[in-house]
C-alpha cells in the first residue's frame, strides 16, 4: 500500500483464501495490508501487492515480516507457539495474542480451559496410548473420536474410530491426541463474534453448518428453525469465550446441537468458512470485521441484510478449467454470488464458494436456495449437475 | 495475477477509484486485471499488483499496455479518439470500442446521434463564437449552458452562463463548445445498464442523483416516488442506446426529469458514480457487471437487495487525516458501509463514498437514511457534523 491516508498496516501470516478475502476488505477501508506467503501462487499472494515470502515456521522470517507491520494477524493456526511468544517479546503486536491463540492451537488446553469455565463440551480425555483410548471407550462406547492436539497428518486432525484396530492405526502415526465421545448430534451450528482490544463485541447471527466427510459443504444463515433462546445462548457463549480467552479479532465457535443442548466442538480465531456468507449477506463482512477488530476500530453492524443466505463451498476436480464453466453457472442463475480463490483445482480441494440470497422471483424457500447454491457450486467445481 | 484458473486478462486504462473498485470485483471472479496508471500514488495503483505506468495520451504506452491484456477497457473518457482507432487497427479488443466511445467523448457527436435516434434532449447548437451563443439565447433565454465538446479547463467542462459577458469568459479559453438550453428540471435521474458483446442487456433500478455546484453529492436508489412507467421508460431508453451505440460494458445515462418528461443530459461508458450504491445494495455490483460484460460472460442480476439505498460522496478538506475520523464515524453508526479511495484529501476532491441501507432498528425512511449517509460522509471528509 502506498496510500496516503492509511492507518495502521495489518500483516497477515498465511496467504490462503482467508487472507485474499481480507485483502479485498482492506481496499475499501484503505487500511494497509500485507501477507506473508509461502510462494507467489498462494491465493492471496496472487492479488496482494508486495507480498512477503517466507516460512511461518521460521522465527526470522516472522520477525522480518512483522517489522513492516503495525499489527500481525493470522490466516491459520499453525505458527508455532514459541514463535508467537518470541514475537510478542520482541514487541510485535499480535491480534489475537499468543495467550489466546494457544486455545485455538492446542485442543487439550482448549478442552481444559472450557471445562474450567463451565462450558459444556463433549466428554474427553488425554490419550497417551491405545490403553487410554479403550479405557475411555469402555465408558463412552465405540465409536470414539481421536483428535490431534495440534496439527495431524495427511492434512487431517480428526478421526472417527469404530474399533480399537482403527484407533491403533491413527496412534501409529505418533501424534499426540485426545479421545472424545462421538456425540450423537442433531446438527452442527456455528457462532461468529468479533472482539476488539477496547473490549467491544459483536455477534453475527448463528448459522447451521452442513459437513460431509468432516468437511464443511454448506452454511445456512441463520440456522433454520433455531429457537431464539438457543441462538442467544450460542451468541452469548461465544462473546463470553472471546472475552475470557482474551481474543482480539474474530472467534468462531462450532457447536453440536444435541437433545440435551449445545456442546462446544471447536474454536477458530480468524475469519471462518462459516462466515463467508457475510460477504454478500451481512451489513459488515467478517473480513472487514476482523480488520476493524485487529486495528481497534469500532466494529461494524453484524446483522443480516436478507432474511436468509445459503453458502456452498466449491470443490475442485480433475478438470482444471473452472473458468470455462462460468458461462453455464452465470447464465443458469444470474443471482448467484461467485467467489473464486485462484487455486489450482484438485479433487476435494476447496477452490471457492458461492452465496445465494432470496430473490423476489425465485423465493426464499430454504430448500430452493440450497438447491440453487448446490447446483452452482457442483457445476463450477466439477462440471456436474 | 499469477492465478492458475483465470480467464481473459482485462486491462483498464486509468487508475482512479473506478479502476480500484473494479479490481476489488476482479478478485472474487478471479479474472486477471491490470491497470495503466500515471504514477504509483494513483488510487488503483496502490492496491493492484503489477500496475503498468504510462501516459494514456501516448499511443506507444497504450500499445505496450494492451500487449499484456486480452481486453482493454477504461476508467475515464480521455484517451484520444485517434489512439482508440489505432489500437483497434492493431488488433486490440476495446470494450467499449472506439465507435461507441466517440459518443461519450464528443458531446456534439452525442447530441447529433441522439437527436437522429429521436431521443429527447435539451435544445442545443454548436457555438463557434459568442455570436452563436447570443443567437441561441435570443430563442432560449438566459442563462444558457456551455459545454466543452471534449475536455474543458480547470477540470470542468460545463458552465452555466447568465450573461453574454460570462459566456465570453468561457469562450476566451479557446475550447470548442456547444450551447444548450438551461433546463428547468425537477430533479436528475440516472439509468445504468450493461451490454455484453453477445448483446445481453441488464438494467439497474433507476436512481435519483443530487448535485451541488455541478458535482454529484448523493444518490438515492431507487429514485423515490418515480412512477413505474417512467422508470421503465428510462431503463428501456438506456438499453436501447447501449444497443444503438454499440456499447459493450456499462452505459450510464443521466436524465433531467421535467414537467414534460425525460431529457438525456449526459452519457458515460464505464462504472459510474450513480452506481456506487450497487456495491452494497445490489445483487451484482456495477464493477463486477462491467467485468462480466467486457469479457462477455453472462451478466449478473442487477436487482436491489434492500428496499432502498442512499450513497453519499466523501469530499476532502484541508485536514488530511481521514483515518483518525474513522473512529467517530464507525462508532456513531456501525451500519454505514465505508469506501475510501486512498487519495490525498484536498478541499472538494472526492476521496470516498458511504452507503446506507435500511435497518430494522433505524428504519427505512428516506430522510433518515440521507441524514445518516450525509453525516458520515461530511464527518469523514471534513470533520464536520
XYZ file of C-alpha atoms in Angstrom:
770
model
C 0.000 0.000 0.000
C 1.313 3.399 -0.995
C -1.888 5.141 0.065
C -1.513 8.497 1.737
C -4.349 8.162 4.258
C -3.876 4.669 5.632
C -3.910 3.941 9.316
C -2.069 1.003 10.820
C -0.608 -1.622 8.484
C -2.037 -5.079 9.128
C 0.129 -8.072 8.306
C -1.484 -11.484 7.893
C 0.619 -14.603 8.299
C -0.520 -17.046 5.639
C -1.799 -16.248 2.150
C -4.719 -18.584 1.614
C -8.251 -17.583 0.679
C -8.903 -16.001 4.084
C -6.032 -13.582 3.517
C -7.214 -12.998 -0.053
C -10.702 -12.023 1.104
C -9.340 -9.942 3.991
C -7.255 -8.054 1.432
C -10.414 -7.314 -0.565
C -11.948 -5.776 2.545
C -8.808 -3.763 3.296
C -9.133 -1.932 -0.040
C -12.456 -0.299 0.880
C -11.244 0.608 4.384
C -7.930 1.843 2.955
C -6.151 0.017 5.749
C -2.638 -1.072 4.811
C -2.441 -4.828 4.323
C 0.436 -7.256 3.735
C 0.636 -11.023 3.613
C 3.387 -13.473 4.479
C 3.101 -16.080 1.731
C 4.989 -19.279 1.031
C 5.045 -18.752 -2.733
C 3.666 -16.435 -5.444
C 0.949 -18.965 -6.356
C -0.683 -18.651 -2.932
C -4.253 -17.430 -3.138
C -3.636 -14.032 -1.521
C -0.154 -13.539 -2.973
C -1.683 -13.512 -6.462
C -3.677 -10.356 -5.779
C -1.988 -8.568 -2.871
C 0.825 -6.242 -3.942
C 4.181 -6.524 -2.263
C 3.558 -9.930 -0.704
C 6.398 -11.109 1.524
C 7.661 -14.639 1.077
C 8.849 -16.801 3.907
C 8.159 -19.730 6.183
C 5.699 -19.240 9.044
C 7.651 -21.906 10.958
C 10.813 -19.776 10.823
C 11.133 -17.128 13.530
C 13.485 -14.957 11.485
C 11.010 -14.887 8.604
C 8.232 -13.945 11.019
C 10.300 -11.180 12.619
C 11.297 -9.756 9.249
C 7.668 -9.726 8.135
C 6.428 -8.182 11.382
C 8.959 -5.354 11.082
C 6.854 -3.867 8.250
C 3.523 -4.146 10.088
C 1.805 -2.381 12.965
C -0.389 -5.359 13.804
C 0.110 -9.027 12.912
C -2.814 -11.413 12.487
C -3.288 -14.898 11.070
C -4.860 -16.802 8.181
C -4.329 -20.136 10.036
C -3.400 -21.617 13.437
C -0.084 -23.195 12.521
C 2.531 -20.692 13.708
C 4.436 -22.494 16.488
C 3.527 -21.281 19.971
C 7.138 -20.492 20.999
C 7.470 -18.264 17.933
C 4.316 -16.381 18.934
C 5.756 -15.794 22.397
C 9.058 -14.658 20.883
C 7.297 -12.219 18.578
C 5.444 -10.663 21.478
C 8.650 -10.444 23.492
C 10.198 -8.622 20.547
C 7.394 -6.060 20.797
C 5.259 -7.277 17.910
C 1.524 -6.662 18.390
C -0.240 -9.973 17.713
C -4.024 -9.998 17.369
C -5.135 -12.431 18.580
C -2.241 -12.693 21.045
C -0.168 -15.748 21.871
C -2.085 -16.441 25.076
C -5.431 -16.595 23.271
C -4.108 -18.452 20.230
C -2.957 -21.286 22.443
C -6.597 -22.326 22.821
C -7.048 -22.473 19.049
C -3.833 -24.419 18.579
C -3.883 -26.936 21.412
C -7.091 -28.938 21.704
C -6.203 -30.326 25.124
C -5.550 -26.851 26.524
C -8.814 -25.688 24.929
C -10.845 -28.512 26.480
C -9.286 -27.993 29.915
C -9.943 -24.269 29.809
C -13.519 -24.630 28.576
C -14.341 -27.204 31.248
C -12.794 -24.912 33.885
C -15.088 -22.136 32.622
C -18.098 -24.437 32.935
C -18.694 -24.516 29.165
C -20.474 -27.690 28.011
C -18.168 -29.853 25.858
C -18.106 -33.480 24.710
C -16.530 -35.831 27.267
C -12.806 -36.144 26.517
C -9.547 -37.482 27.917
C -5.874 -37.197 27.042
C -4.763 -40.389 25.298
C -1.120 -41.339 25.534
C -1.704 -44.764 24.008
C -4.265 -47.341 22.952
C -4.922 -48.298 26.572
C -6.262 -44.802 27.311
C -8.499 -44.998 24.240
C -10.003 -48.393 25.091
C -10.458 -47.373 28.726
C -12.327 -44.231 27.580
C -14.404 -46.296 25.145
C -15.334 -48.725 27.906
C -17.322 -45.828 29.387
C -18.421 -43.910 26.292
C -18.824 -46.802 23.870
C -17.490 -47.022 20.315
C -17.016 -45.189 18.051
C -14.771 -42.622 19.692
C -13.205 -39.556 18.144
C -9.443 -39.083 18.159
C -8.237 -35.527 17.696
C -4.666 -34.404 17.182
C -3.823 -31.977 19.979
C -2.232 -29.857 17.261
C -1.603 -30.449 13.574
C -2.319 -34.029 12.444
C -1.249 -35.921 9.341
C -2.313 -36.036 5.696
C -3.943 -32.664 6.272
C -6.410 -34.080 8.804
C -6.643 -33.840 12.570
C -9.870 -35.653 13.443
C -10.651 -39.379 13.099
C -13.819 -41.221 14.000
C -12.679 -44.689 15.111
C -15.184 -47.523 15.303
C -12.747 -50.148 16.613
C -9.550 -50.411 18.655
C -7.782 -51.502 15.456
C -8.706 -48.248 13.701
C -7.600 -46.241 16.744
C -4.292 -48.113 16.750
C -3.736 -47.140 13.078
C -4.164 -43.464 13.943
C -1.926 -43.702 17.008
C 0.734 -45.446 14.912
C 1.462 -42.052 13.295
C 3.000 -40.975 16.562
C 0.916 -37.835 17.044
C -0.380 -36.566 20.394
C -4.149 -36.997 20.604
C -7.124 -36.618 22.852
C -10.053 -39.007 22.744
C -13.607 -37.676 22.746
C -17.044 -39.228 22.866
C -18.748 -39.469 19.470
C -21.612 -37.066 20.002
C -24.965 -38.060 18.536
C -25.803 -34.553 17.463
C -28.865 -33.336 15.621
C -26.924 -30.796 13.619
C -23.914 -28.502 13.798
C -24.129 -24.790 14.483
C -21.540 -22.035 14.462
C -21.416 -18.687 16.263
C -19.101 -15.993 14.935
C -18.189 -12.999 17.061
C -15.630 -10.226 16.986
C -13.890 -8.613 19.922
C -11.666 -5.560 19.810
C -8.844 -4.543 22.163
C -11.265 -1.911 23.503
C -13.389 -4.903 24.548
C -16.201 -4.137 22.128
C -18.035 -7.264 20.968
C -20.301 -8.019 18.018
C -22.112 -11.285 17.226
C -23.252 -12.475 13.799
C -26.466 -14.491 13.521
C -25.894 -18.151 14.472
C -25.670 -20.425 11.416
C -26.057 -24.109 10.657
C -23.083 -25.803 9.031
C -23.538 -28.927 6.931
C -20.497 -31.191 6.821
C -19.734 -34.261 4.743
C -16.689 -36.470 5.418
C -15.645 -33.989 8.088
C -15.582 -31.082 5.627
C -17.963 -28.119 5.620
C -20.092 -28.147 2.482
C -22.854 -25.681 3.197
C -23.766 -22.914 5.608
C -27.355 -21.843 6.258
C -27.697 -18.350 7.718
C -29.427 -18.005 10.051
C -29.749 -21.599 11.282
C -33.281 -22.625 10.230
C -35.877 -23.066 12.992
C -33.390 -22.271 15.739
C -35.289 -21.145 18.840
C -34.358 -17.561 19.721
C -33.301 -18.568 23.221
C -30.813 -21.120 21.894
C -29.452 -18.616 19.349
C -28.916 -16.096 22.151
C -27.253 -18.800 24.259
C -24.766 -19.590 21.468
C -24.026 -15.903 20.818
C -23.584 -15.148 24.499
C -21.310 -18.116 24.979
C -19.144 -17.074 22.018
C -18.907 -13.483 23.287
C -18.088 -14.762 26.761
C -15.368 -17.060 25.423
C -13.871 -14.244 23.333
C -13.587 -12.146 26.488
C -12.430 -14.967 28.807
C -9.775 -16.175 26.371
C -8.687 -12.629 25.510
C -9.394 -12.980 21.796
C -8.906 -9.907 19.609
C -10.304 -10.252 16.110
C -12.800 -12.938 15.164
C -13.720 -16.010 17.166
C -15.720 -18.810 15.538
C -17.266 -21.351 17.918
C -18.519 -24.590 16.394
C -21.279 -26.371 18.299
C -23.001 -29.708 18.288
C -26.724 -29.237 18.840
C -27.945 -32.255 20.810
C -31.169 -33.260 22.518
C -29.540 -32.145 25.771
C -28.372 -28.767 24.459
C -25.270 -27.212 22.917
C -21.757 -28.665 23.197
C -18.680 -26.772 22.002
C -16.814 -28.715 19.326
C -14.066 -26.415 18.002
C -12.734 -22.860 18.194
C -11.048 -20.768 15.490
C -9.625 -17.269 15.956
C -9.735 -15.893 12.426
C -12.224 -15.413 9.584
C -14.035 -18.729 9.236
C -15.740 -20.700 6.484
C -18.997 -20.490 8.464
C -18.871 -16.695 7.977
C -18.268 -16.472 4.219
C -21.959 -15.729 3.692
C -21.401 -12.364 5.409
C -19.585 -11.030 2.312
C -22.896 -10.961 0.468
C -25.469 -11.303 3.221
C -24.432 -9.182 6.213
C -24.055 -5.466 6.701
C -20.360 -5.891 7.554
C -18.405 -8.823 6.111
C -16.432 -10.975 8.526
C -13.235 -9.919 6.743
C -13.865 -6.213 7.293
C -14.931 -7.020 10.858
C -11.667 -8.844 11.519
C -9.701 -5.841 10.219
C -11.730 -3.409 12.307
C -11.171 -5.545 15.388
C -7.432 -6.090 14.997
C -6.712 -2.381 14.409
C -9.138 -1.486 17.230
C -11.680 0.440 15.221
C -15.340 0.357 16.278
C -16.964 -2.832 14.994
C -19.428 -2.877 12.104
C -23.055 -3.947 12.343
C -23.156 -7.762 12.103
C -26.806 -8.152 11.178
C -28.019 -9.876 8.025
C -29.302 -7.761 5.144
C -31.567 -10.517 3.800
C -33.898 -12.902 5.625
C -31.587 -15.796 4.831
C -28.455 -16.745 2.899
C -27.034 -20.073 1.776
C -23.310 -20.523 1.166
C -21.901 -23.584 -0.596
C -18.231 -24.400 -0.933
C -16.794 -25.141 -4.377
C -14.506 -28.187 -4.516
C -12.156 -28.869 -7.384
C -11.986 -31.909 -9.627
C -9.502 -33.322 -12.129
C -10.673 -30.807 -14.697
C -8.737 -27.600 -14.082
C -10.749 -25.362 -16.360
C -13.097 -23.684 -13.901
C -13.295 -20.520 -15.957
C -14.937 -22.205 -18.926
C -17.774 -23.312 -16.638
C -18.525 -19.751 -15.585
C -20.721 -19.281 -18.627
C -23.050 -22.096 -17.635
C -23.245 -21.154 -13.987
C -23.759 -17.436 -14.603
C -26.293 -17.995 -17.362
C -28.216 -20.583 -15.360
C -28.570 -18.356 -12.295
C -27.542 -14.690 -12.583
C -28.336 -14.145 -8.900
C -25.553 -16.378 -7.542
C -22.577 -14.578 -5.969
C -19.340 -16.278 -7.010
C -16.047 -16.176 -5.115
C -13.068 -17.950 -6.599
C -9.765 -18.232 -4.768
C -7.313 -18.591 -7.655
C -6.294 -22.083 -6.556
C -5.311 -24.866 -8.910
C -8.244 -27.309 -8.771
C -7.627 -30.767 -7.366
C -10.236 -33.311 -6.330
C -11.590 -32.327 -2.928
C -9.677 -29.047 -2.733
C -11.756 -26.039 -1.725
C -11.308 -23.535 -4.554
C -14.152 -21.088 -3.969
C -17.632 -20.569 -2.622
C -20.994 -19.300 -3.799
C -23.728 -17.466 -1.921
C -27.414 -17.216 -2.727
C -29.812 -14.725 -1.163
C -33.592 -14.811 -1.518
C -34.995 -13.342 -4.678
C -38.398 -11.808 -5.343
C -38.931 -14.045 -8.355
C -37.311 -17.248 -7.100
C -38.478 -17.008 -3.499
C -36.816 -17.597 -0.171
C -37.678 -21.249 0.456
C -34.627 -22.730 2.161
C -34.652 -25.906 0.062
C -34.819 -23.886 -3.142
C -31.915 -21.702 -2.016
C -29.855 -24.790 -1.123
C -30.636 -26.305 -4.491
C -29.501 -23.142 -6.307
C -26.289 -22.793 -4.291
C -25.531 -26.505 -4.505
C -26.051 -26.633 -8.251
C -23.796 -23.640 -8.865
C -21.069 -24.984 -6.553
C -21.115 -28.520 -8.004
C -21.170 -27.360 -11.585
C -18.419 -24.812 -11.056
C -16.194 -27.273 -9.230
C -16.845 -30.495 -11.024
C -18.893 -29.730 -14.128
C -21.706 -31.838 -12.678
C -25.367 -31.023 -12.273
C -2.333 -12.048 -11.430
C -0.478 -15.324 -11.206
C -3.677 -17.297 -10.723
C -3.895 -20.641 -12.441
C -7.590 -20.549 -13.358
C -8.063 -17.053 -14.708
C -9.848 -16.397 -17.952
C -9.118 -13.351 -20.091
C -6.952 -10.584 -18.651
C -8.750 -7.249 -18.507
C -6.686 -4.094 -18.721
C -8.157 -0.812 -17.541
C -6.703 2.450 -18.816
C -6.645 4.847 -15.887
C -6.114 4.018 -12.230
C -8.615 6.138 -10.353
C -11.227 4.918 -7.900
C -13.267 3.234 -10.638
C -10.301 1.025 -11.518
C -9.644 0.430 -7.822
C -13.179 -0.814 -7.239
C -13.174 -2.841 -10.468
C -10.012 -4.546 -9.205
C -11.819 -5.458 -5.976
C -14.514 -7.160 -8.059
C -11.932 -8.962 -10.217
C -10.545 -10.755 -7.146
C -13.780 -12.639 -6.448
C -14.268 -13.512 -10.124
C -10.594 -14.468 -10.422
C -10.438 -12.571 -13.688
C -6.984 -11.210 -14.468
C -6.853 -7.446 -14.060
C -4.231 -4.817 -14.817
C -4.264 -1.042 -14.755
C -2.406 1.590 -16.742
C -1.574 4.221 -14.130
C 0.187 7.555 -14.319
C 2.026 7.081 -11.012
C 2.222 4.726 -8.012
C 0.061 7.072 -5.896
C -2.939 6.574 -8.196
C -5.915 5.115 -6.376
C -5.879 1.739 -8.152
C -2.100 1.517 -8.494
C -1.828 1.436 -4.690
C -3.668 -1.867 -4.440
C -3.406 -3.572 -7.820
C -0.252 -5.670 -8.217
C 1.910 -5.174 -11.279
C 0.386 -1.843 -12.291
C 1.784 -0.505 -15.556
C 2.853 3.103 -15.681
C 2.448 5.297 -18.707
C 0.573 8.130 -20.352
C -2.883 7.424 -21.757
C -2.250 10.180 -24.303
C 0.755 8.299 -25.698
C -0.023 5.632 -28.297
C 3.155 3.681 -27.613
C 2.318 3.465 -23.913
C -1.187 2.299 -24.780
C 0.089 -0.337 -27.209
C 2.625 -1.651 -24.713
C -0.057 -1.905 -22.035
C -2.545 -3.578 -24.372
C 0.012 -6.216 -25.337
C -0.426 -7.797 -21.890
C -4.231 -7.798 -21.952
C -6.957 -9.726 -23.731
C -9.496 -6.926 -23.402
C -8.904 -3.222 -22.768
C -11.459 -1.043 -21.022
C -11.468 2.411 -19.452
C -11.655 4.251 -16.143
C -12.283 7.581 -17.957
C -13.137 9.071 -21.376
C -9.890 10.887 -22.073
C -7.955 8.565 -24.383
C -7.685 10.464 -27.695
C -10.028 9.132 -30.389
C -7.270 8.604 -32.982
C -5.390 6.429 -30.468
C -8.504 4.328 -29.920
C -8.799 3.779 -33.666
C -5.102 2.912 -33.905
C -5.413 0.392 -31.064
C -8.296 -1.335 -32.829
C -6.387 -1.355 -36.096
C -3.522 -3.016 -34.237
C -5.924 -5.769 -33.213
C -6.545 -4.670 -29.635
C -10.019 -5.569 -28.337
C -11.501 -2.371 -26.845
C -14.673 -2.623 -24.790
C -16.383 -0.298 -25.290
C -15.000 0.127 -28.821
C -13.781 3.327 -30.458
C -17.003 3.811 -32.414
C -19.129 3.752 -29.247
C -16.682 5.749 -27.118
C -16.888 8.642 -29.561
C -20.356 9.389 -28.177
C -19.011 9.575 -24.622
C -16.086 11.767 -25.666
C -17.620 14.239 -28.110
C -20.728 15.980 -26.833
C -21.627 17.376 -30.237
C -21.456 13.933 -31.851
C -23.515 12.574 -28.945
C -26.235 15.199 -29.318
C -26.405 14.753 -33.098
C -26.684 10.984 -32.774
C -29.293 11.100 -30.040
C -31.427 13.557 -31.970
C -31.129 11.356 -35.061
C -32.371 8.450 -32.943
C -35.338 10.510 -31.774
C -34.128 10.613 -28.169
C -35.390 13.669 -26.248
C -32.512 16.033 -25.353
C -32.177 19.667 -24.302
C -32.130 22.082 -27.252
C -28.521 22.686 -28.307
C -26.380 24.230 -31.016
C -22.708 24.227 -31.953
C -21.141 27.508 -30.862
C -18.094 28.702 -32.755
C -18.145 32.092 -31.040
C -20.095 34.492 -28.869
C -22.437 35.358 -31.773
C -23.695 31.763 -31.853
C -24.281 31.834 -28.103
C -26.228 35.089 -28.084
C -28.252 33.998 -31.134
C -29.134 30.758 -29.302
C -30.009 32.699 -26.141
C -32.273 35.019 -28.111
C -34.507 31.961 -28.572
C -33.915 30.030 -25.347
C -33.355 32.924 -22.955
C -30.556 33.312 -20.397
C -28.936 31.520 -18.654
C -27.541 29.108 -21.207
C -25.220 26.179 -20.610
C -21.874 25.974 -22.379
C -20.334 22.513 -22.610
C -16.879 21.661 -23.833
C -17.255 19.256 -26.742
C -14.431 17.302 -25.116
C -12.200 18.009 -22.139
C -12.576 21.531 -20.725
C -10.326 23.523 -18.438
C -9.605 23.612 -14.698
C -11.096 20.127 -14.537
C -14.534 21.328 -15.612
C -16.442 21.018 -18.842
C -19.838 22.591 -18.099
C -20.620 26.239 -17.328
C -23.959 27.859 -16.631
C -23.716 31.372 -18.069
C -26.208 34.034 -17.025
C -24.857 36.792 -19.266
C -23.019 37.249 -22.562
C -20.043 38.525 -20.527
C -19.788 35.243 -18.597
C -20.085 33.269 -21.856
C -17.301 35.371 -23.345
C -15.046 34.499 -20.393
C -15.570 30.775 -21.014
C -15.037 31.138 -24.757
C -11.836 33.079 -24.100
C -10.211 29.778 -23.063
C -10.301 28.765 -26.717
C -12.120 25.490 -26.245
C -14.726 24.089 -28.624
C -18.183 24.236 -27.052
C -21.824 23.621 -27.670
C -24.534 25.787 -26.173
C -27.579 24.209 -24.569
C -30.767 25.497 -23.040
C -30.739 25.681 -19.248
C -33.359 23.051 -18.434
C -35.730 23.827 -15.586
C -35.714 20.273 -14.294
C -37.482 18.878 -11.278
C -34.666 16.522 -10.453
C -31.906 14.452 -12.043
C -32.159 10.719 -12.634
C -29.660 8.158 -13.876
C -30.156 4.810 -15.580
C -27.302 2.312 -15.528
C -27.270 -0.644 -17.886
C -24.778 -3.232 -19.067
C -24.486 -4.755 -22.509
C -22.251 -7.644 -23.492
C -20.771 -8.476 -26.897
C -23.337 -11.300 -27.021
C -25.909 -8.486 -26.898
C -27.215 -9.424 -23.465
C -28.523 -6.433 -21.535
C -29.222 -5.790 -17.858
C -30.685 -2.651 -16.252
C -30.192 -1.490 -12.671
C -33.049 0.296 -10.894
C -33.239 3.964 -11.924
C -31.791 6.292 -9.285
C -32.038 9.961 -8.362
C -28.782 11.896 -8.264
C -28.446 15.018 -6.134
C -25.858 17.501 -7.391
C -24.430 20.639 -5.857
C -22.234 23.041 -7.837
C -22.369 20.596 -10.711
C -20.961 17.753 -8.635
C -22.850 14.624 -7.585
C -23.275 14.560 -3.805
C -25.872 11.869 -3.206
C -27.597 9.004 -4.976
C -30.998 7.686 -3.902
C -31.714 4.162 -5.106
C -34.309 3.639 -6.371
C -35.412 7.181 -7.248
C -38.124 7.963 -4.666
C -41.725 8.158 -5.889
C -40.741 7.520 -9.501
C -43.770 6.210 -11.386
C -43.101 2.682 -12.667
C -43.860 3.725 -16.240
C -41.229 6.465 -16.155
C -38.671 4.107 -14.595
C -39.337 1.573 -17.381
C -39.021 4.360 -19.953
C -35.580 5.370 -18.621
C -34.362 1.753 -18.453
C -35.619 0.971 -21.933
C -34.059 4.096 -23.368
C -30.692 3.272 -21.765
C -30.810 -0.322 -23.064
C -31.802 0.959 -26.498
C -28.943 3.466 -26.528
C -26.450 0.808 -25.424
C -27.512 -1.315 -28.390
C -27.764 1.538 -30.935
C -24.371 2.982 -29.981
C -22.762 -0.469 -29.798
C -21.686 -0.096 -26.159
C -20.020 -3.098 -24.503
C -19.668 -2.792 -20.742
C -21.623 -0.290 -18.725
C -23.583 2.682 -20.001
C -24.796 5.346 -17.581
C -27.439 7.734 -18.913
C -28.075 10.911 -16.915
C -31.510 12.438 -17.296
C -33.277 15.647 -16.427
C -36.783 14.899 -15.203
C -39.004 17.781 -16.317
C -42.703 18.502 -16.321
C -42.694 17.474 -19.986
C -40.811 14.207 -19.415
C -37.241 12.919 -19.521
C -34.367 14.613 -21.356
C -30.959 12.979 -21.772
C -28.216 15.108 -20.219
C -25.012 13.020 -20.363
C -23.676 9.564 -21.235
C -20.779 7.631 -19.660
C -19.489 4.245 -20.802
C -17.870 2.918 -17.631
C -18.718 2.319 -13.979
C -20.373 5.486 -12.769
C -20.765 7.382 -9.509
C -24.529 6.903 -9.757
C -23.910 3.135 -9.466
C -21.635 3.034 -6.412
C -24.599 2.014 -4.244
C -24.655 -1.333 -6.098
C -21.523 -2.466 -4.208
C -23.585 -2.741 -1.048
C -27.150 -2.633 -2.286
C -27.483 -4.731 -5.462
C -27.108 -8.421 -6.142
C -24.265 -7.735 -8.591
C -22.078 -4.644 -8.169
C -21.601 -2.400 -11.180
C -17.890 -3.201 -11.100
C -18.438 -6.948 -11.362
C -21.081 -6.279 -14.018
C -18.636 -4.240 -16.086
C -16.081 -7.061 -15.896
C -18.671 -9.677 -16.837
C -19.756 -7.549 -19.792
C -16.320 -6.725 -21.183
C -15.135 -10.353 -21.058
C -18.523 -11.476 -22.448
C -19.707 -13.554 -19.524
C -23.426 -13.760 -18.756
C -24.496 -10.677 -16.812
C -25.346 -10.764 -13.120
C -28.733 -9.954 -11.621
C -28.962 -6.145 -11.293
C -31.790 -6.013 -8.776
C -31.545 -4.332 -5.387
C -31.190 -6.480 -2.274
C -32.767 -3.870 0.002
C -35.837 -1.687 -0.479
C -33.628 1.373 -0.777
C -30.045 2.575 -0.518
C -28.503 6.017 -0.120
C -24.963 6.758 -1.298
C -23.117 9.937 -0.332
C -19.778 11.021 -1.719
C -16.970 11.929 0.680
C -15.100 15.119 -0.209
C -11.739 16.043 1.250
C -10.774 19.104 3.208
C -7.531 20.759 4.297
C -7.197 18.201 7.088
C -5.540 15.132 5.576
C -6.113 12.791 8.493
C -9.195 10.907 7.362
C -8.193 7.773 9.230
C -8.389 9.380 12.663
C -12.025 10.250 11.952
C -12.918 6.618 11.303
C -13.415 6.058 14.992
C -16.127 8.673 15.262
C -17.940 7.652 12.095
C -17.826 3.931 12.830
C -18.838 4.332 16.449
C -21.647 6.755 15.607
C -23.218 4.448 13.026
C -21.915 0.872 12.743
C -24.279 0.200 9.818
C -22.614 2.607 7.369
C -20.577 0.988 4.571
C -17.368 2.947 4.022
C -15.335 3.039 0.822
C -12.133 5.061 0.792
C -10.085 5.545 -2.361
C -6.606 6.110 -0.957
C -6.463 9.659 -2.317
C -4.703 12.540 -0.638
C -7.526 14.762 0.652
C -7.885 18.243 -0.835
C -10.852 20.567 -0.487
C -13.544 19.441 -2.902
C -11.711 16.287 -4.004
C -13.814 13.136 -3.999
C -11.927 10.718 -1.741
C -14.533 8.067 -0.996
C -18.191 7.267 -0.568
C -20.531 5.783 2.011
C -23.678 3.725 1.568
C -26.544 3.221 3.988
C -29.210 0.525 3.666
C -32.392 0.344 5.736
C -32.051 -1.168 9.157
C -34.647 -2.928 11.290
C -33.883 -0.682 14.249
C -33.251 2.597 12.436
C -35.938 2.198 9.770
C -36.067 2.861 6.057
C -37.373 6.422 5.984
C -35.568 8.117 3.106
C -34.863 11.316 5.031
C -33.377 9.343 7.918
C -31.165 7.364 5.526
C -29.988 10.576 3.844
C -29.233 12.089 7.220
C -27.152 9.046 8.235
C -25.226 8.905 4.954
C -24.726 12.654 4.859
C -23.464 12.804 8.414
C -20.961 10.012 7.867
C -19.717 11.495 4.589
C -19.354 15.034 5.944
C -17.649 13.951 9.127
C -15.279 11.607 7.330
C -14.338 14.173 4.717
C -14.318 17.387 6.687
C -14.620 16.540 10.370
C -17.950 18.403 10.408
C -21.320 17.287 11.697
